[in-house]
């Protein structure tokens, strides 16, 4: 495959009078870890929600592996190879960690209510395969002990790990991470950066990460894209972006009024 | 082209159907007010509104017949009873219900309505009684259209209450506090508003509204535990069609439903409810937040 | 069947006991003096039929989180479809049973489409309307549905088996028929909810956003849940019509829908076994109340009891009977085996996910 893995051109979306994302161009190449950063309310999560097809952009195209996915449905995205996590963790709260990871393999398994209800041949084998895969992932993330615990009873940090595992177990080509450091302390943040890099190498991933913790993305990302008020104000290697006057201005002059992040 | 068939549309007594529909619709709207009021403050859609109204009306009936109180006194005492009763329901039942799933309040209010229905049947029985009308007298006639005094009163009360409630929510401290609670519970709490008190107040006011409704409907039909069944259902529909948080929405929804009911009921009485509910589903599918309500999209 | 029981191990034990009970009940009744076995068996059959509806409704409400206050409507559709097919067209019972289930499922699918746009209470209102509409339509189309007086004199249920045909004549015959259908449908339901489809249902209930992001097609699974629960109600309706040999619109009131709801709330939302036990318990409770000598006003007492059950269960045992049983089992397990801390949070996998 030639060309970028993910290519966003001229992405624009408005909520009422507010332009949340304004003419954004963004690329993620195979194997890259790209950071999408910016002050609160800059529109970062909105970009994710456009890629995940929860929001319909007013203008612009999103291409993945060369294919236009701008009008795909939200549940098709994971099939194309894009998996994501959420800022505030969206797990199936009544399920165990293991079950969440089985949900992560939803599209990889054959469905059908009659097939399930009659336990047609193959159902048991499918389940066993998926369970084995989920167990491997749990082990990799150090979650084996919490395998059978209901996720709503797990501490937030572990919930975030389960969510990461659920995304990874779907075998994505591109992983979208929304604020992975939220709620984590300094030490955990360092571990998280290592973990993401390890996962990238192991699963041959590309990663697009939304963050506002600058030091975290500086250490982690190959390339950064900086958003402010929905517009891209800088792009490049972390070191260059750090010294960009527009970026400094955006961060220092961060407005007091917080625009609601949608 | 000449037509020999009579024109069905012009042959219908349109004026009378319209007036009947408006009268019916104000009943729906009036009952819907209580549902909207309770939803606005407590975020609970009550399925018990019809039954609390019925129960209060029986209390009024007892005050009138057993204690022989004058209508105005009985009316006032019933309002007081209903207000306390509503607050009590909130305090004793709903406050203890976990709202983590939206199903819980629905199930609990369905349960409440069953209890009230059974209790009323137990206490007062199923014989059909007549309830004195607050306004009796010769009906008004406008051309061929007849409007009973009671219907006129109901219509007037509906509009007046809408105005009063609107002003209450807009201009009084308590009303504004109740609105604040409905919009953002945490923020309201931080401002020093007691959520529990507002919830109890919402239930109290909503139930008192129901008592007014019941006392106006009972003389129109009759008094019996099942008297609110059909009306409450339509009121529910009116509230939902109107958008659940909007008082004018409830009036618009109620009147539309009433007129529809009267016109369709005139032609295919068997299908009144069927067609009414198909219409509701249609409205909701096109506008999930109702006609005048705001549809809230869950934040991702 | 054997395989299913074998792979389920301890979680299946109550079902195994249930199966033995099913086989033994008629014999037991004949031994106990002073009761009319026929009537009791009729009552048990009724409870088993309601249990079928409850299991289907449980999948919709308990697992998928979609509300319905109108399942008496699907029950009525199944009953009328079956009655009309056997009575008017002379079709065999088995065909009527299957068609009744399919028709109901198809209508459930169609009702599931607008339901996609409605949530929680809005859906409750819409389904309530549906439940009201069905008997009205039946009365309206009186020329072929029998109108308000209903359809009567349905032929006996029968099952052609190769050369000969089983005819269900006595209450005991009918009891075995209802029990057999219930067993098959219980196994089917458990397989669905513990498998891939059931996980998608629960994912939708827990977080629609997460479900979508993980590739669960909401349209497909929500309509599937509706169709499946309508299928159960339709099949149950068909059995009901033939158990009573006759039906009328007033059998299918809103109160019946609320009965179904109470069964699954009492039994425990999200549990097939709970729906089953809730249905049995409530039907017997209803009957026991009519027999209380002090009560001459049965209907009032019954609806008050229903209301109290709904409120108390939600307030104190949100997981219903199934939840009580689960915590009792856990307490037993932690008492006999020295489990590490946190064992109290381990969910019985067999109950919902079936993943081993």
Tab-separated table of N, CA and C in Angstrom, chain A residues 106 109-116 126, chain C residues 196-197 220-221:
chain	number	residue	atom	x	y	z
A	106	UNK	N	-16.178	-8.752	18.396
A	106	UNK	CA	-17.518	-8.960	17.840
A	106	UNK	C	-17.492	-9.223	16.331
A	109	UNK	N	-16.120	-12.546	14.824
A	109	UNK	CA	-16.825	-13.810	15.016
A	109	UNK	C	-18.058	-13.867	14.130
A	110	UNK	N	-18.416	-15.088	13.772
A	110	UNK	CA	-19.643	-15.243	12.986
A	110	UNK	C	-20.839	-15.079	13.898
A	111	UNK	N	-21.829	-14.333	13.423
A	111	UNK	CA	-22.996	-14.089	14.272
A	111	UNK	C	-24.188	-14.903	13.828
A	112	UNK	N	-25.345	-14.440	14.234
A	112	UNK	CA	-26.588	-15.084	13.833
A	112	UNK	C	-27.310	-15.656	15.022
A	113	UNK	N	-28.526	-15.172	15.232
A	113	UNK	CA	-29.257	-15.566	16.427
A	113	UNK	C	-29.642	-17.045	16.354
A	114	UNK	N	-29.944	-17.530	15.171
A	114	UNK	CA	-30.329	-18.946	15.050
A	114	UNK	C	-29.111	-19.843	15.268
A	115	UNK	N	-27.989	-19.400	14.698
A	115	UNK	CA	-26.746	-20.154	14.876
A	115	UNK	C	-26.397	-20.256	16.355
A	116	UNK	N	-26.529	-19.142	17.063
A	116	UNK	CA	-26.231	-19.151	18.494
A	116	UNK	C	-27.246	-19.983	19.271
A	126	UNK	N	-15.592	-21.231	17.891
A	126	UNK	CA	-15.441	-19.781	17.771
A	126	UNK	C	-15.237	-19.142	19.128
C	196	UNK	N	-22.550	-15.117	21.367
C	196	UNK	CA	-22.143	-13.927	20.639
C	196	UNK	C	-23.281	-12.904	20.571
C	197	UNK	N	-24.487	-13.377	20.224
C	197	UNK	CA	-25.625	-12.474	20.096
C	197	UNK	C	-25.970	-11.837	21.441
C	220	UNK	N	-29.538	-3.965	13.489
C	220	UNK	CA	-29.703	-5.409	13.397
C	220	UNK	C	-30.028	-6.031	14.746
C	221	UNK	N	-29.281	-5.663	15.773
C	221	UNK	CA	-29.454	-6.361	17.042
C	221	UNK	C	-30.700	-5.914	17.802
